[in-house]
Amino acid sequence: MPLVVVGISVLILLLLMTRLKLNGFVALLLVAVGVALVQGIPLAEISDVLAEGVGGQIGDTMLVVGLGAMVGRVMGDSGAAQRIAGHFVDSFGVRWVQLAMVVTAMLIGVTMFYEVAFVIIVPVAFTIVRVTRQNLLWVGLPMSIALSTMHSFLPPHPGPTAVAATFDASVGLTLFYGLFFAVPIGAAIALVWPRLPFIRRMDPAIPTGLVTEREFTEDEMPGLGWSLSVALVPVVLIAGAAVYDMSVPDDDGALPFVTFVGAAPIALLLTLLLAVWAFGPRVGRSLEEVANSCSSAVRAMAMILLVIGAGGAFKNVLVEGGISDYIQDLTDGWGVSPIILAWLIAVILRIALGSATVAVVTAAGVVEPLLAGSGVHPELMVLAVSCGSIAFSHVNDPGFWMFKEYFNLTVVQALKARTSYTTVLAVLGLGGVLAMEQALDLLNV
């Protein structure tokens, strides 16, 4: 049974990494090969399936993560990140620094991918931790939870947007309805989760090489205006492109250029060039010093990227092994509410495959025939599928490994922290969709 194979493979992976202390990259590849053999993928094709999974994941991630890490390190080594962190602390106070991270993450995360927004904000979180001497998860976890909520629940992120097209739903209405429950649910979990006893017992150190150890004096740091401006450049470019794309017709003459500039890798590359000048020659740092900052960031990212790529290989083996087809056949004909069925199928696919995008697209295809004549708003179906796709993030999800490596956690700690919060978000999200359905019915919308 394919689901049993998934379960056993996850247990073996946990054993390899927790008991045998095997490197995550190697452990993921070994388990991926084992699953490929069990699922009947021909021997001659296994290496290609692994390479395709690694290539697809790294291709989507490497430019964003690599450039984002360089921007963060350049800002950190110049004192710009400390300037922003100090401003956050002064404005909100140490007591409310978590709220500052949630507000920032939600504003940035409305239009930006989780990975992109994560690598932009996390250097500031690291610096706040160093300045305030607070627990890394106390500051960083609210940011991650807020970003996860925005990315998984709402368009214009790729999963919800793809499902909206499948259900012929309005992207604008989907975003409008979703904001009513995504913001309060995401904020509540972001503020509650770091206070839970099993989270408070974790005290990870900031990963070596991702942030400077130096503490700057007031005179050594660049001005707040330059520091914030550089940090916000990718946000403005990416978010602006998304808004422009939704506001103009497809044949608009400026759209190709705006799309190009607003693509995450290009936006981050432009930001890096600006950061090199703004926090290099402009403030008296040589280009050699700035280049060393970039090199340090790349060295620190090497293992993180390898582990994320291996997670992509594991995910691809599960997809190529026919797990999604099996789940589609299994759920065919279940007599439950279309909203609950859409959510449940997305949850099962997410657990089995790890990829939220595969989960939402497949779940949408399964439940699409049920939508006609059901009376359910298509926008609510989009939100139900999207909420289900965030559940149970674990070792077959490349995003899980990014979370684990950046927050310097063990596998078990990452499971406790990330798997728990993603699952609670999914369950509360379903409750929000059902409540929204009742509200629309009462309003006769």
PDB file of C-alpha atoms in Angstrom, residues 88-188:
ATOM      1  CA  PHE A  88      12.252  47.669  15.637  1.00  0.00           C
ATOM      2  CA  VAL A  89      13.235  47.260  19.270  1.00  0.00           C
ATOM      3  CA  ASP A  90      13.072  51.008  19.978  1.00  0.00           C
ATOM      4  CA  SER A  91       9.691  51.408  18.228  1.00  0.00           C
ATOM      5  CA  PHE A  92       7.895  48.353  19.607  1.00  0.00           C
ATOM      6  CA  GLY A  93       9.973  47.675  22.702  1.00  0.00           C
ATOM      7  CA  VAL A  94      11.546  44.344  23.553  1.00  0.00           C
ATOM      8  CA  ARG A  95       8.215  43.183  24.948  1.00  0.00           C
ATOM      9  CA  TRP A  96       6.448  43.625  21.600  1.00  0.00           C
ATOM     10  CA  VAL A  97       9.190  42.505  19.234  1.00  0.00           C
ATOM     11  CA  GLN A  98       7.166  39.426  18.269  1.00  0.00           C
ATOM     12  CA  LEU A  99       4.289  41.638  17.152  1.00  0.00           C
ATOM     13  CA  ALA A 100       6.740  43.634  15.051  1.00  0.00           C
ATOM     14  CA  MET A 101       7.878  40.433  13.323  1.00  0.00           C
ATOM     15  CA  VAL A 102       4.284  39.296  12.684  1.00  0.00           C
ATOM     16  CA  VAL A 103       3.192  42.626  11.220  1.00  0.00           C
ATOM     17  CA  THR A 104       6.288  42.817   9.025  1.00  0.00           C
ATOM     18  CA  ALA A 105       5.945  39.210   7.845  1.00  0.00           C
ATOM     19  CA  MET A 106       2.258  39.571   6.987  1.00  0.00           C
ATOM     20  CA  LEU A 107       2.718  42.796   5.061  1.00  0.00           C
ATOM     21  CA  ILE A 108       5.613  41.357   3.083  1.00  0.00           C
ATOM     22  CA  GLY A 109       4.141  37.849   2.828  1.00  0.00           C
ATOM     23  CA  VAL A 110       0.860  38.882   1.175  1.00  0.00           C
ATOM     24  CA  THR A 111       2.537  38.918  -2.221  1.00  0.00           C
ATOM     25  CA  MET A 112       5.911  37.229  -1.687  1.00  0.00           C
ATOM     26  CA  PHE A 113       6.786  33.528  -1.614  1.00  0.00           C
ATOM     27  CA  TYR A 114       7.581  32.084   1.807  1.00  0.00           C
ATOM     28  CA  GLU A 115      11.185  31.379   0.825  1.00  0.00           C
ATOM     29  CA  VAL A 116      11.755  34.859  -0.621  1.00  0.00           C
ATOM     30  CA  ALA A 117      10.250  36.737   2.307  1.00  0.00           C
ATOM     31  CA  PHE A 118      11.992  34.403   4.758  1.00  0.00           C
ATOM     32  CA  VAL A 119      15.493  35.118   3.473  1.00  0.00           C
ATOM     33  CA  ILE A 120      14.769  38.861   3.408  1.00  0.00           C
ATOM     34  CA  ILE A 121      13.485  39.087   6.998  1.00  0.00           C
ATOM     35  CA  VAL A 122      15.533  36.403   8.778  1.00  0.00           C
ATOM     36  CA  PRO A 123      18.778  38.453   8.946  1.00  0.00           C
ATOM     37  CA  VAL A 124      16.865  41.110  10.870  1.00  0.00           C
ATOM     38  CA  ALA A 125      15.470  38.418  13.190  1.00  0.00           C
ATOM     39  CA  PHE A 126      18.992  37.071  13.765  1.00  0.00           C
ATOM     40  CA  THR A 127      20.257  40.542  14.585  1.00  0.00           C
ATOM     41  CA  ILE A 128      17.360  41.219  16.978  1.00  0.00           C
ATOM     42  CA  VAL A 129      18.180  37.954  18.757  1.00  0.00           C
ATOM     43  CA  ARG A 130      21.816  38.940  19.085  1.00  0.00           C
ATOM     44  CA  VAL A 131      21.025  42.482  20.284  1.00  0.00           C
ATOM     45  CA  THR A 132      18.293  41.525  22.774  1.00  0.00           C
ATOM     46  CA  ARG A 133      19.781  38.143  23.806  1.00  0.00           C
ATOM     47  CA  GLN A 134      16.376  36.548  23.313  1.00  0.00           C
ATOM     48  CA  ASN A 135      15.675  32.967  22.214  1.00  0.00           C
ATOM     49  CA  LEU A 136      15.969  32.524  18.439  1.00  0.00           C
ATOM     50  CA  LEU A 137      12.560  30.837  18.149  1.00  0.00           C
ATOM     51  CA  TRP A 138      10.963  33.514  20.334  1.00  0.00           C
ATOM     52  CA  VAL A 139      11.758  36.050  17.610  1.00  0.00           C
ATOM     53  CA  GLY A 140      11.965  33.912  14.458  1.00  0.00           C
ATOM     54  CA  LEU A 141       9.027  31.521  14.869  1.00  0.00           C
ATOM     55  CA  PRO A 142       6.308  34.230  14.749  1.00  0.00           C
ATOM     56  CA  MET A 143       7.843  35.451  11.490  1.00  0.00           C
ATOM     57  CA  SER A 144       7.812  31.949   9.965  1.00  0.00           C
ATOM     58  CA  ILE A 145       4.233  31.232  11.056  1.00  0.00           C
ATOM     59  CA  ALA A 146       2.955  34.526   9.651  1.00  0.00           C
ATOM     60  CA  LEU A 147       4.735  33.910   6.339  1.00  0.00           C
ATOM     61  CA  SER A 148       3.430  30.320   6.144  1.00  0.00           C
ATOM     62  CA  THR A 149      -0.122  31.572   6.610  1.00  0.00           C
ATOM     63  CA  MET A 150       0.082  34.198   3.902  1.00  0.00           C
ATOM     64  CA  HIS A 151       1.876  31.894   1.451  1.00  0.00           C
ATOM     65  CA  SER A 152      -0.380  28.862   1.827  1.00  0.00           C
ATOM     66  CA  PHE A 153      -3.802  30.428   2.366  1.00  0.00           C
ATOM     67  CA  LEU A 154      -4.004  33.300  -0.066  1.00  0.00           C
ATOM     68  CA  PRO A 155      -3.521  34.306  -3.708  1.00  0.00           C
ATOM     69  CA  PRO A 156      -1.550  35.647  -5.532  1.00  0.00           C
ATOM     70  CA  HIS A 157       0.694  32.839  -4.276  1.00  0.00           C
ATOM     71  CA  PRO A 158       1.027  30.018  -6.840  1.00  0.00           C
ATOM     72  CA  GLY A 159      -0.973  27.259  -5.140  1.00  0.00           C
ATOM     73  CA  PRO A 160      -4.149  29.237  -4.380  1.00  0.00           C
ATOM     74  CA  THR A 161      -3.920  31.059  -7.712  1.00  0.00           C
ATOM     75  CA  ALA A 162      -3.697  27.763  -9.652  1.00  0.00           C
ATOM     76  CA  VAL A 163      -6.699  26.355  -7.775  1.00  0.00           C
ATOM     77  CA  ALA A 164      -8.676  29.543  -8.407  1.00  0.00           C
ATOM     78  CA  ALA A 165      -8.160  29.001 -12.126  1.00  0.00           C
ATOM     79  CA  THR A 166      -9.306  25.355 -11.826  1.00  0.00           C
ATOM     80  CA  PHE A 167     -12.501  26.337  -9.994  1.00  0.00           C
ATOM     81  CA  ASP A 168     -13.048  29.465 -12.116  1.00  0.00           C
ATOM     82  CA  ALA A 169     -13.029  31.494  -8.897  1.00  0.00           C
ATOM     83  CA  SER A 170     -12.313  35.206  -8.522  1.00  0.00           C
ATOM     84  CA  VAL A 171      -8.765  35.755  -7.276  1.00  0.00           C
ATOM     85  CA  GLY A 172      -9.793  39.087  -5.771  1.00  0.00           C
ATOM     86  CA  LEU A 173     -12.760  37.621  -3.869  1.00  0.00           C
ATOM     87  CA  THR A 174     -10.665  34.684  -2.716  1.00  0.00           C
ATOM     88  CA  LEU A 175      -8.094  37.083  -1.264  1.00  0.00           C
ATOM     89  CA  PHE A 176     -10.852  39.249   0.264  1.00  0.00           C
ATOM     90  CA  TYR A 177     -12.622  36.329   1.964  1.00  0.00           C
ATOM     91  CA  GLY A 178      -9.378  34.716   3.043  1.00  0.00           C
ATOM     92  CA  LEU A 179      -7.988  37.801   4.746  1.00  0.00           C
ATOM     93  CA  PHE A 180     -10.901  37.770   7.214  1.00  0.00           C
ATOM     94  CA  PHE A 181      -9.678  34.591   8.875  1.00  0.00           C
ATOM     95  CA  ALA A 182      -6.087  34.160   7.650  1.00  0.00           C
ATOM     96  CA  VAL A 183      -4.828  37.285   9.443  1.00  0.00           C
ATOM     97  CA  PRO A 184      -6.359  36.625  12.887  1.00  0.00           C
ATOM     98  CA  ILE A 185      -5.590  32.894  12.788  1.00  0.00           C
ATOM     99  CA  GLY A 186      -2.014  33.399  11.600  1.00  0.00           C
ATOM    100  CA  ALA A 187      -1.367  36.183  14.142  1.00  0.00           C
ATOM    101  CA  ALA A 188      -2.851  34.176  17.010  1.00  0.00           C
TER     102      ALA A 188
END
